[in-house]
XYZ file of C-alpha atoms in Angstrom:
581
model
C 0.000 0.000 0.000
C 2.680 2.147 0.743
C 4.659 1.953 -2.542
C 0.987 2.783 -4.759
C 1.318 5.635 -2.828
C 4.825 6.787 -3.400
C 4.203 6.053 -6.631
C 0.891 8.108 -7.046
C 2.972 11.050 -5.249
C 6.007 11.071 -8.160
C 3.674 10.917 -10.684
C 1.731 13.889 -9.649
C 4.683 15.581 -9.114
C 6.018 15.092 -12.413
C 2.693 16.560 -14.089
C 3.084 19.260 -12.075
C 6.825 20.362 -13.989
C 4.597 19.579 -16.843
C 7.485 16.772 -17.923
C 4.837 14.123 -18.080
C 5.012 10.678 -15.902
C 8.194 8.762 -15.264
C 8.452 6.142 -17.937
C 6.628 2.923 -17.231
C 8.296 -0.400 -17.595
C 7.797 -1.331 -21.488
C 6.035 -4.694 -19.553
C 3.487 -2.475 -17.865
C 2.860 -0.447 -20.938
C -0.180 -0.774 -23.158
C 0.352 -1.959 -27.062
C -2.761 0.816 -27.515
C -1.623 4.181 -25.484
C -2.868 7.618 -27.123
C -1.944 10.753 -25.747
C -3.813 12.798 -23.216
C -1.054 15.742 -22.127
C 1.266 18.205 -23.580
C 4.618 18.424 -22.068
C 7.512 21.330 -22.247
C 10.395 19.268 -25.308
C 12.781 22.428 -25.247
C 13.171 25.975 -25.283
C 12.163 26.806 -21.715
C 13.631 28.682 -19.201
C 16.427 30.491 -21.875
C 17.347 34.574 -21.912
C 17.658 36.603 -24.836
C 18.789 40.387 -25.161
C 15.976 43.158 -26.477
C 14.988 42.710 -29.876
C 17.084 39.544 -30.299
C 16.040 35.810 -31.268
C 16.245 32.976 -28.640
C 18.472 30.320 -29.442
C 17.150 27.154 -28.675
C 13.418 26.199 -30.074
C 9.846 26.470 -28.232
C 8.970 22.720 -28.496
C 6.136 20.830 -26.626
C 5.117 17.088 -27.523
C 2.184 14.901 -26.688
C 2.557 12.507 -24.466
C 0.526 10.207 -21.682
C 0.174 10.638 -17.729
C 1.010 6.787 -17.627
C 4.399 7.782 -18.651
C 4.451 4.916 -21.413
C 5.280 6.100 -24.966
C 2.249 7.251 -27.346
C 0.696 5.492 -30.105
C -1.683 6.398 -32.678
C -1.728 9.221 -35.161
C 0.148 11.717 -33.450
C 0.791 14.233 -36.486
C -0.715 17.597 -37.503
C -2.475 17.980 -33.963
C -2.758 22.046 -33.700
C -0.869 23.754 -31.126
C -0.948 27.373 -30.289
C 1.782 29.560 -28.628
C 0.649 32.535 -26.830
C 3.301 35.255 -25.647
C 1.711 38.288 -23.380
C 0.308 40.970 -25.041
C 2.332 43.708 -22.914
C 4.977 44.271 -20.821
C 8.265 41.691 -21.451
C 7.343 39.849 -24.445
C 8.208 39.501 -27.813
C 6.942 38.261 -31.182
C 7.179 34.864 -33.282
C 9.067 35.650 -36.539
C 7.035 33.626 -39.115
C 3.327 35.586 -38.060
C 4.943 39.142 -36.576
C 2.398 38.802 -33.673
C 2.593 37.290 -30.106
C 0.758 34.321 -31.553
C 1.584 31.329 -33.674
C -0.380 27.953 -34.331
C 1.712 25.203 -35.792
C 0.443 21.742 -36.244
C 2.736 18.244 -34.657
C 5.356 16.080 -36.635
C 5.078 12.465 -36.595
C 6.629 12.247 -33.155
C 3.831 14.584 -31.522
C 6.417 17.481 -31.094
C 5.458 21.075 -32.078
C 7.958 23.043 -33.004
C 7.109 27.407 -32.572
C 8.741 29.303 -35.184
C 11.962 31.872 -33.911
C 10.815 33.984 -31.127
C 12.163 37.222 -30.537
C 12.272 39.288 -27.351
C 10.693 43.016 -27.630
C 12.427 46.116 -25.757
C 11.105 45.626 -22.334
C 13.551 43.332 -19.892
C 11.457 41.081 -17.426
C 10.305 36.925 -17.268
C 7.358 35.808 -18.498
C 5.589 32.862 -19.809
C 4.825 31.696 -23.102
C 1.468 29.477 -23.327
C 1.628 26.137 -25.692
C -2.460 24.755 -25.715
C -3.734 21.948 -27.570
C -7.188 19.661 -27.278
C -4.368 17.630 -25.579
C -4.256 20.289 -22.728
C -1.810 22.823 -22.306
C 1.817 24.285 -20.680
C 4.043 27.247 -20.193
C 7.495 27.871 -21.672
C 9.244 30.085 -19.197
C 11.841 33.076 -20.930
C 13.389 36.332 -19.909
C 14.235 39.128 -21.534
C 17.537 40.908 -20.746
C 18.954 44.357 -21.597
C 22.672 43.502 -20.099
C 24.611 44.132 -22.974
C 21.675 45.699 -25.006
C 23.465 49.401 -26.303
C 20.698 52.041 -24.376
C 23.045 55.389 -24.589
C 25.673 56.798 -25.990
C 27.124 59.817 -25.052
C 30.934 62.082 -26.254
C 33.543 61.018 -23.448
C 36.481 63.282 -25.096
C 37.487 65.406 -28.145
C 34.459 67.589 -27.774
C 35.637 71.340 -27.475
C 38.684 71.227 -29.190
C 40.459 73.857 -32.106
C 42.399 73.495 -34.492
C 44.158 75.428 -37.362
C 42.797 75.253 -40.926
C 44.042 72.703 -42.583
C 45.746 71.444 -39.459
C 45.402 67.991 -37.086
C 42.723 68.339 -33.697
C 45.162 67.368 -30.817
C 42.947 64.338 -29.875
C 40.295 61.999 -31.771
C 36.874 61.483 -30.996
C 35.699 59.186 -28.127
C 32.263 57.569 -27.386
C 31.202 55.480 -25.066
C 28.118 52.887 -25.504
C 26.229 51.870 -22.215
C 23.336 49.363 -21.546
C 20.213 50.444 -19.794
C 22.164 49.402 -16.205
C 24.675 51.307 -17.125
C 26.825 49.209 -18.187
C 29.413 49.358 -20.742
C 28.412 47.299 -24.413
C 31.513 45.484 -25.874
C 31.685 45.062 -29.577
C 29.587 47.573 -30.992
C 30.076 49.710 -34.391
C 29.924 53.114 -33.460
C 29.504 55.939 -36.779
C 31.379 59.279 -36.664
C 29.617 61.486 -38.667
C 31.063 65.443 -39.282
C 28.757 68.149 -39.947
C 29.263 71.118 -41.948
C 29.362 74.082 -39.989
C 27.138 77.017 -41.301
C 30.309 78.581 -42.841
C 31.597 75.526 -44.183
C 33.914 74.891 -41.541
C 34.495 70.715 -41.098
C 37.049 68.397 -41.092
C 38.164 65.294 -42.269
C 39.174 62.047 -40.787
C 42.617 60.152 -41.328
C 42.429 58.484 -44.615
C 39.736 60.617 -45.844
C 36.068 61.183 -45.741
C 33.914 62.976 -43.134
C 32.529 59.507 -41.657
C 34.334 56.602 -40.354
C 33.053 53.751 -37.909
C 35.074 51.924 -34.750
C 34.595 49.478 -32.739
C 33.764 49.762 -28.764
C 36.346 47.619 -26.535
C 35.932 46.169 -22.647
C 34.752 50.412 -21.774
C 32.459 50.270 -24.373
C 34.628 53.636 -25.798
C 34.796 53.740 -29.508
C 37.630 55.768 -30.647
C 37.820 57.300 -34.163
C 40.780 58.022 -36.361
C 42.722 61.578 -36.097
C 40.712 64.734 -37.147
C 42.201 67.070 -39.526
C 40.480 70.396 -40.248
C 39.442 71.804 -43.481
C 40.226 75.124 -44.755
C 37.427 76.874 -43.443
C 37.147 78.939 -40.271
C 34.496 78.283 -38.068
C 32.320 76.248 -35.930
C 31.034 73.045 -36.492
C 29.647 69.200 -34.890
C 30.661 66.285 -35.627
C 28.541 63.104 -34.164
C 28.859 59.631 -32.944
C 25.803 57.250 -33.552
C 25.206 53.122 -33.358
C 22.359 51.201 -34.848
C 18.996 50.913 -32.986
C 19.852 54.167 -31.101
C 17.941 57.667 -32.484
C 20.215 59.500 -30.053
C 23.577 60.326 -30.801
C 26.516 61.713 -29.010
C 27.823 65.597 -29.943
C 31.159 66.849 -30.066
C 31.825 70.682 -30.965
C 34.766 71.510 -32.906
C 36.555 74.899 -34.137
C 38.567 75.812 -37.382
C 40.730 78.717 -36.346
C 42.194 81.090 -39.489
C 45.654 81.262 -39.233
C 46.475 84.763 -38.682
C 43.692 87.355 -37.488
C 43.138 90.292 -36.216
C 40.172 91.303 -34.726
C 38.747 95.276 -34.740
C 36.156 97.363 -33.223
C 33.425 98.156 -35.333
C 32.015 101.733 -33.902
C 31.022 101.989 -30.355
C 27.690 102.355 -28.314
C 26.973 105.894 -26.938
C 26.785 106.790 -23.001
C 23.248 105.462 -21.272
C 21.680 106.214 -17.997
C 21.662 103.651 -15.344
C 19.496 100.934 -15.935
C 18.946 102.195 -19.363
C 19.567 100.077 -22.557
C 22.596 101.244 -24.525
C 21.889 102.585 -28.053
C 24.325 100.167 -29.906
C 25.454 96.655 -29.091
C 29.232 96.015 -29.670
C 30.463 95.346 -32.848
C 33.841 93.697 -34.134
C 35.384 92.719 -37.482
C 37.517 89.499 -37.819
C 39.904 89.489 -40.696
C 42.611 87.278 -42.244
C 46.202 88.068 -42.995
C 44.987 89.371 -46.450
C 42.698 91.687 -44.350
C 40.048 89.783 -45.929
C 36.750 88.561 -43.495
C 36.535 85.550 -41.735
C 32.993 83.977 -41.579
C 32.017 81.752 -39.107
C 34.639 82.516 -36.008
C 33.345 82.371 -32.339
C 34.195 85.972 -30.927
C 33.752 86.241 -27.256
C 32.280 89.693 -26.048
C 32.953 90.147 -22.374
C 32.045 93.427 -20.119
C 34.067 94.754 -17.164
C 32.778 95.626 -13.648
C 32.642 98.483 -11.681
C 34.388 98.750 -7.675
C 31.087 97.890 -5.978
C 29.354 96.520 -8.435
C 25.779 97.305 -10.343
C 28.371 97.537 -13.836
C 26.922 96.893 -17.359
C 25.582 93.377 -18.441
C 23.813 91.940 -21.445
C 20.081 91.491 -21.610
C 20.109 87.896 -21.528
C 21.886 88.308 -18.448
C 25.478 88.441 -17.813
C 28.578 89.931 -18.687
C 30.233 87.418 -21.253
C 28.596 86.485 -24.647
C 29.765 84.507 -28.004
C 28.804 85.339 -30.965
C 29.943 83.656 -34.524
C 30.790 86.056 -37.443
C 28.957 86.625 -40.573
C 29.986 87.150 -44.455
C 31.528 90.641 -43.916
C 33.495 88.901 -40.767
C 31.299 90.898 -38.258
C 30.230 89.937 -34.566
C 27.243 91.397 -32.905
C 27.048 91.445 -29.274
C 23.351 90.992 -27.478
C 22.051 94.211 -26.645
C 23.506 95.811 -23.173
C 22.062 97.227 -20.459
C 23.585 99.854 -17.957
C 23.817 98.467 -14.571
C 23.057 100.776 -11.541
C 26.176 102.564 -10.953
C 28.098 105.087 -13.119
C 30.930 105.108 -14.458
C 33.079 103.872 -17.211
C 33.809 100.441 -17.607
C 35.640 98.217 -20.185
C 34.714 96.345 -22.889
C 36.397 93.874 -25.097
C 35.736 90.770 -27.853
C 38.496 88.349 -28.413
C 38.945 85.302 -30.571
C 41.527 83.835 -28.094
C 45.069 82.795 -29.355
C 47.431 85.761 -30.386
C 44.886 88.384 -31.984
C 44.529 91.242 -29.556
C 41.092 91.693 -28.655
C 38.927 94.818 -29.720
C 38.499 97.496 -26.768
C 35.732 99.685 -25.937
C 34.831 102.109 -23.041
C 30.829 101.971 -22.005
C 29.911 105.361 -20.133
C 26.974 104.616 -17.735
C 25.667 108.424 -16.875
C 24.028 109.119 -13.384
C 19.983 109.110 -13.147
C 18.408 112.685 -12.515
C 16.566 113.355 -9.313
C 13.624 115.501 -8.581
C 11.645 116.694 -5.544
C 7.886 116.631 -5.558
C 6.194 118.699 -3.322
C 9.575 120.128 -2.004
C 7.600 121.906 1.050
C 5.778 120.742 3.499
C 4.246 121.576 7.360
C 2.935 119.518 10.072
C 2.322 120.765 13.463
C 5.501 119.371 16.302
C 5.386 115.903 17.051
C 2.463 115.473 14.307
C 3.656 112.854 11.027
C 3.940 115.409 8.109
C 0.402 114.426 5.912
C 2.568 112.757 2.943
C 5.800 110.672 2.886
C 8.925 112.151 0.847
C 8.739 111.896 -3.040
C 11.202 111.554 -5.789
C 10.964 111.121 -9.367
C 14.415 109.702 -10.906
C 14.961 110.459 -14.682
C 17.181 109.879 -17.475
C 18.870 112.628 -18.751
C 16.233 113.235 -21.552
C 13.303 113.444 -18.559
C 12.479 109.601 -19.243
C 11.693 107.958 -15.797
C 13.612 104.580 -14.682
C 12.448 102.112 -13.419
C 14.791 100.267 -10.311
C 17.043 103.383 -9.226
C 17.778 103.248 -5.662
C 17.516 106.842 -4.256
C 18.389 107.321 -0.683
C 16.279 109.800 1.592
C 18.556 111.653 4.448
C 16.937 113.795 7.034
C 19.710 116.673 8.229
C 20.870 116.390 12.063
C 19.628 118.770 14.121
C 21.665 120.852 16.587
C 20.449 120.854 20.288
C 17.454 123.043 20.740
C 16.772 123.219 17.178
C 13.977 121.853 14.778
C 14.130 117.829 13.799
C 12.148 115.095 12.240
C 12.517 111.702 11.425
C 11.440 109.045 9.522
C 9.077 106.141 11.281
C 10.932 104.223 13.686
C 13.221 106.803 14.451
C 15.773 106.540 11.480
C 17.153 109.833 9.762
C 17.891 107.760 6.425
C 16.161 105.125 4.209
C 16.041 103.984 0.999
C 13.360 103.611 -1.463
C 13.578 102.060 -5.439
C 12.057 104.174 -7.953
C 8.899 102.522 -9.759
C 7.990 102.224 -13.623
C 7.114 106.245 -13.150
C 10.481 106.705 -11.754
C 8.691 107.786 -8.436
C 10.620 106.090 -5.280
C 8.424 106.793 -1.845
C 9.925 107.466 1.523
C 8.668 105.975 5.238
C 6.260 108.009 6.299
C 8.308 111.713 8.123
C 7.614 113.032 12.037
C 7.831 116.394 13.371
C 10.114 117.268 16.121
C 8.795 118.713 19.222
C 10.580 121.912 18.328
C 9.259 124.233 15.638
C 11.114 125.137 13.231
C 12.425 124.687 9.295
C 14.532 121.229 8.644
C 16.072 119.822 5.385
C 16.064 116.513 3.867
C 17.559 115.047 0.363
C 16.840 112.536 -1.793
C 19.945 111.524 -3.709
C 21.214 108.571 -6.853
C 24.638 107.335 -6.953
C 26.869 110.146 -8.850
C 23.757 112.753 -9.027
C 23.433 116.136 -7.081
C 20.846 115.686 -3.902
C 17.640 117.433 -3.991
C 16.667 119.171 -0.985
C 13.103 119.231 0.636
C 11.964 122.060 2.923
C 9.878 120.424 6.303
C 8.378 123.092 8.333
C 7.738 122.147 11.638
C 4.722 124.282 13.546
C 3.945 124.740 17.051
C 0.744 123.140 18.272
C -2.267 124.896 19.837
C -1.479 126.963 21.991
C -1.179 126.598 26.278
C 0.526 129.634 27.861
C -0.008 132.847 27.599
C 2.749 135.493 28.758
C 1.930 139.207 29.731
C 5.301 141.041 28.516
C 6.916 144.545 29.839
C 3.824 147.000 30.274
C 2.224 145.027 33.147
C 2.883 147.203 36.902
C 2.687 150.655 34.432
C 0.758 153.858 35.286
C -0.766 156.469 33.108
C -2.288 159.718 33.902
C -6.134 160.106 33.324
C -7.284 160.255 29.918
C -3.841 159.574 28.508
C -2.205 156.700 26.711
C -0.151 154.584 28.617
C 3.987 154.439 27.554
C 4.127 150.690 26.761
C 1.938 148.838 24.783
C -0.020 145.709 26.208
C 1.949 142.560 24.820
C 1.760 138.979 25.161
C 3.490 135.728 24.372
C 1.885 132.899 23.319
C 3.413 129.205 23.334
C 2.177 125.783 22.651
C 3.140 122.860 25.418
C 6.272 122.525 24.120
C 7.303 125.816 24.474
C 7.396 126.634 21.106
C 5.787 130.530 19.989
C 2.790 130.535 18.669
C 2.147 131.848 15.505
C -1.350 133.304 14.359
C -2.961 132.916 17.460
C -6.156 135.047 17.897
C -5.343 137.177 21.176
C -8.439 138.885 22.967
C -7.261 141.863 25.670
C -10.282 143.000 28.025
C -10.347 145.930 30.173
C -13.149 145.847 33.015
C -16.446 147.627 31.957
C -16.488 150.282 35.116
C -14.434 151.828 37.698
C -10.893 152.463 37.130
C -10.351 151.274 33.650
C -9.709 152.262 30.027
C -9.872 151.690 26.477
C -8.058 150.262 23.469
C -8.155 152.933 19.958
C -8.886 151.572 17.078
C -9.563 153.026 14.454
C -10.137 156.499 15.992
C -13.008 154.828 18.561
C -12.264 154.060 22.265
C -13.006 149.881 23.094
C -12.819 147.759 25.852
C -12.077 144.603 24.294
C -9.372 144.393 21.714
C -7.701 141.493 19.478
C -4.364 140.940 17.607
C -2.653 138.226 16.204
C 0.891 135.990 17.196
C 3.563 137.174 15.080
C 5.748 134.523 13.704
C 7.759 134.762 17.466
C 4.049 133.895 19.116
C 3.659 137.867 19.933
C 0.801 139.756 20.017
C 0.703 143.703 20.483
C -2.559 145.622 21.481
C -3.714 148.156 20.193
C -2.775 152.046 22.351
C -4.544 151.875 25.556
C -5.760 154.773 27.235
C -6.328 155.518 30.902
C -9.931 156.512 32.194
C -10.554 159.144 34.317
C -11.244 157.099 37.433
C -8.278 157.200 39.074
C -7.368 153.623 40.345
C -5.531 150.124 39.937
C -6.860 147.730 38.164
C -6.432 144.312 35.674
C -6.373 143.664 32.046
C -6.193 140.426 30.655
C -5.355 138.768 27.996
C -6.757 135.180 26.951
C -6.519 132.616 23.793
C -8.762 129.825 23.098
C -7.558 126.639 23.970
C -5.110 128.150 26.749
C -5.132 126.887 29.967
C -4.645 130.176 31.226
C -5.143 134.143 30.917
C -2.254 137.093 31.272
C -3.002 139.538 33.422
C -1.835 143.296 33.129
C -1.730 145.434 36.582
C -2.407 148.928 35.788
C -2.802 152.208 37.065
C -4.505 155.038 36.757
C -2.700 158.461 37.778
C 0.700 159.249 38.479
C 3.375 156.638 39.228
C 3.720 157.028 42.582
């Protein structure tokens, strides 16, 4: 019982690998024994590279469970072979498809026609099904060795002289999708044409030749030898079943050149766009033109900075040179200090570059609303304004201009920007208007001068008037304790001064000066009529001066005051009528 067992077990097993049953002992086997399975005959479990065939066959034969060989008809039964439709697969060479049906020899073996593996590395399985049943071949695809990239590993960036050998030949390198290196691959050097007709030519001649890539993968071409043309041009290195290629740049330099300025740009304001780019000439030995050279245009700085650059954005551009042998620089743009600076374009080698000077001119300045007042330790009602210009009254745009608020000497009149500074900066708009913080008053009234000023420009000066507040105290002055005879005027006139908390005079105040209705009193003239109440205005000092005031003819001491509205307090005049005792 045991051994039926051990027997059932090996023969399931051997299904399962899909190698049909062990072979039965030709005693035990029927004379009458038709198939009923397909089992793997060859081709499984093998690895090709991308897009290559496999080597050995797909092959799958009839056969019996009882593991005892088949009889019958076992020709022309119809298998088909099945590869995925995606992903790692590939394609049977007689139908172009992932599918193939092929019919069994004599033997019961189906053979699949060549199989090639697509571009995508991975395993997979290839199904072979019959009316006998069915099994998988097992196959991989691998890209180890499969050329993926190729790219210039030297010789790119050389010169030469016309008609002269480049230093070094080209070199390529081939590399699999992991990087790899790819032995034995025929790599194509290819030389363009430049757009002047510069080229070259390889050892033996011809402008293409092919090598071979070693253990590196680096395919190295012959020696280069350049034409007779100055200029630029490519050459490339390329390898079947690869669209990309690998670049190399190359140079033809004339012999003997000189290179010349061509005119020069005229000054510009800061930040302005010069008028002309720089030009230069490139000419042979025969002062003829040389088409096609590579001159290099490069600006100078300035001390601190902010100097000249191109539009595109820095200070260094190459540009080849046409028919007439002429370069054209980008266009160039004044940086944000002036000044002169240097300019140059060069071919490199012996030729003496070209040599220009670019003036950069200072921006303009200009005060808007140059005066203004705001009561002491009050914020003035706008900030400080600017408007930068070019010299032709154009505004510019990005001009730093720097606001400065002058010191103040003890006692004086002050102000200062927000937060206490006495300078800030500001950068002028598309208007050319650049905005200040936002100015305080001092606590002392009183006139104090500010600038705005651009790097290399005259300052503009602005005119803040600082004015006392409402006014607090009043002040009687001299005439107070005076006496005047009846019916005359009295010697000093009633005067007051009038300050704000601070201190500082009061200017334009309305002063009212009251005499008491009866008794010993008097009146104010004005205007050839006698009054007891009186008013005059703060001078620019805070001072205000009554009009004459005449004794009554009550003899007598008595009070005049004097009073402003808002003040927290009257003066008071003592006076008296008769003779000074």
């Amino acid at each position: 019982m045991i051994r039926v067992c051990l027997a059932a077990a090996v023969l399931a097993a051997a299904v399962a690998l899909g190698v049909g049953a062990p072979p039965a002992s030709s005693d035990a086997c029927p004379a009458s024994n038709a198939p009923n399975e397909l089992v793997v005959a060859g081709g499984s479990s093998q690895t090709a590279k991308l897009r290559t065939a496999f080597d050995t066959p797909l092959q799958v034969q009839l056969a019996n469970t009882n593991g005892c060989p088949v009889t019958g008809a076992l020709g022309g039964v119809a298998v088909t072979f099945q590869a995925p439709a995606g992903g790692a697969s590939g394609t049977f060479a007689s139908t172009g498809s992932t599918r193939a049906v092929v019919g069994t020899n004599a033997q019961g073996v189906a053979t699949a026609p060549s199989f090639v593996a697509n571009g995508t590395p991975g395993s997979y399985a290839i199904s072979a099904s019959s009316d006998y049943g069915s099994v998988d071949l097992l196959l991989s695809n691998t890209a180890e060795g499969v050329p993926a990239a190729i790219g210039a590993v030297s010789g790119s960036g050389q010169s030469a002289t016309v008609d002269g050998g480049y230093a070094a030949p080209l070199q390529a390198q081939v590399l699999d999708a992991n990087g790899h290196p790819v032995q034995g691959v025929a790599v194509t050097f290819a030389i363009a044409a430049g757009p002047y007709g510069a080229g070259a030519t390889f050892a033996g001649g011809g402008a293409q030749a092919t090598a071979t890539t070693g253990s590196d993968g680096v395919a190295t071409s012959p020696p280069l030898v350049a034409n007779g043309s100055a200029g630029r041009f490519t050459a490339t290195a390329s390898t079947e079943g690869l669209s990309a290629v690998a670049t190399f740049d190359l140079d033809n330099h004339a012999a003997v050149v000189t290179v010349a300025s061509v005119g020069g740009p005229s000054p510009a304001t800061v930040t302005t766009r010069f008028a002309h780019p720089l030009s230069a000439r490139v000419l042979d030995a025969s002062g003829r033109p040389v088409e096609g050279v590579g001159v290099t245009f490069a600006l100078g700085g300035t001390a601190g900075g902010g100097g000249p650059a191109f539009l595109s954005g820095g200070v260094q551009a190459v540009v080849a040179t046409n028919a007439d042998g002429v370069a054209v620089s980008p266009a160039i743009v004044a940086g944000t200090a002036p000044g002169n600076v240097a300019a140059s374009a060069s071919i490199g080698g012996s030729a003496s570059p070209a040599t220009w000077v670019l003036r950069t001119l200072p921006a303009r300045v200009h005060a808007v609303r140059p005066r203004q007042t705001a009561a002491v330790g009050g914020r003035y009602r706008r900030p400080l304004v600017a408007r930068v210009t070019d010299a032709r009254g154009r505004p510019l745009d990005g001009v730093t201009v720097t606001f400065a608020i002058a010191a103040a000497a003890a006692g004086d009149a002050s102000a200062s920007f927000a937060g206490g500074a006495a300078q800030a900066t500001a950068v002028s708009d598309a208007s050319g208007r650049a905005v200040s913080p936002p100015v305080l008053a001092g606590s002392t009234a009183g006139t104090v001068t500010a600038t705005a000023a651009v790097a290399g420009s005259a300052p503009v000066d602005f005119h803040l008037v600082a004015q006392a507040a409402a006014a607090d105290t009043v002040v009687a002055g001299a005439a107070s304790g005076t006496a005047a005879a009846p019916g005359s005027r009295f010697p000093v006139r009633l005067a007051v001064t009038v300050k704000d908390a601070e201190g500082n005079p009061v200017a334009g105040a309305t002063v009212v000066f009251s005499a008491p209705r009866r008794g010993a009193t008097g009146r104010f003239a004005v205007h050839g009529r006698r009054v007891r109440v009186a008013r005059a205005r703060t001078n620019a000092d805070g001072v205000a001066v009554a009009p004459a005031f005449v004794a009554g003819r009550t003899t007598g001491g008595y009070v005049v005051t004097a009073s402003v509205r808002g003040a927290s307090g009257r003066a008071a005049f003592a006076l008296v009528n008769g003779r000074a005792g």
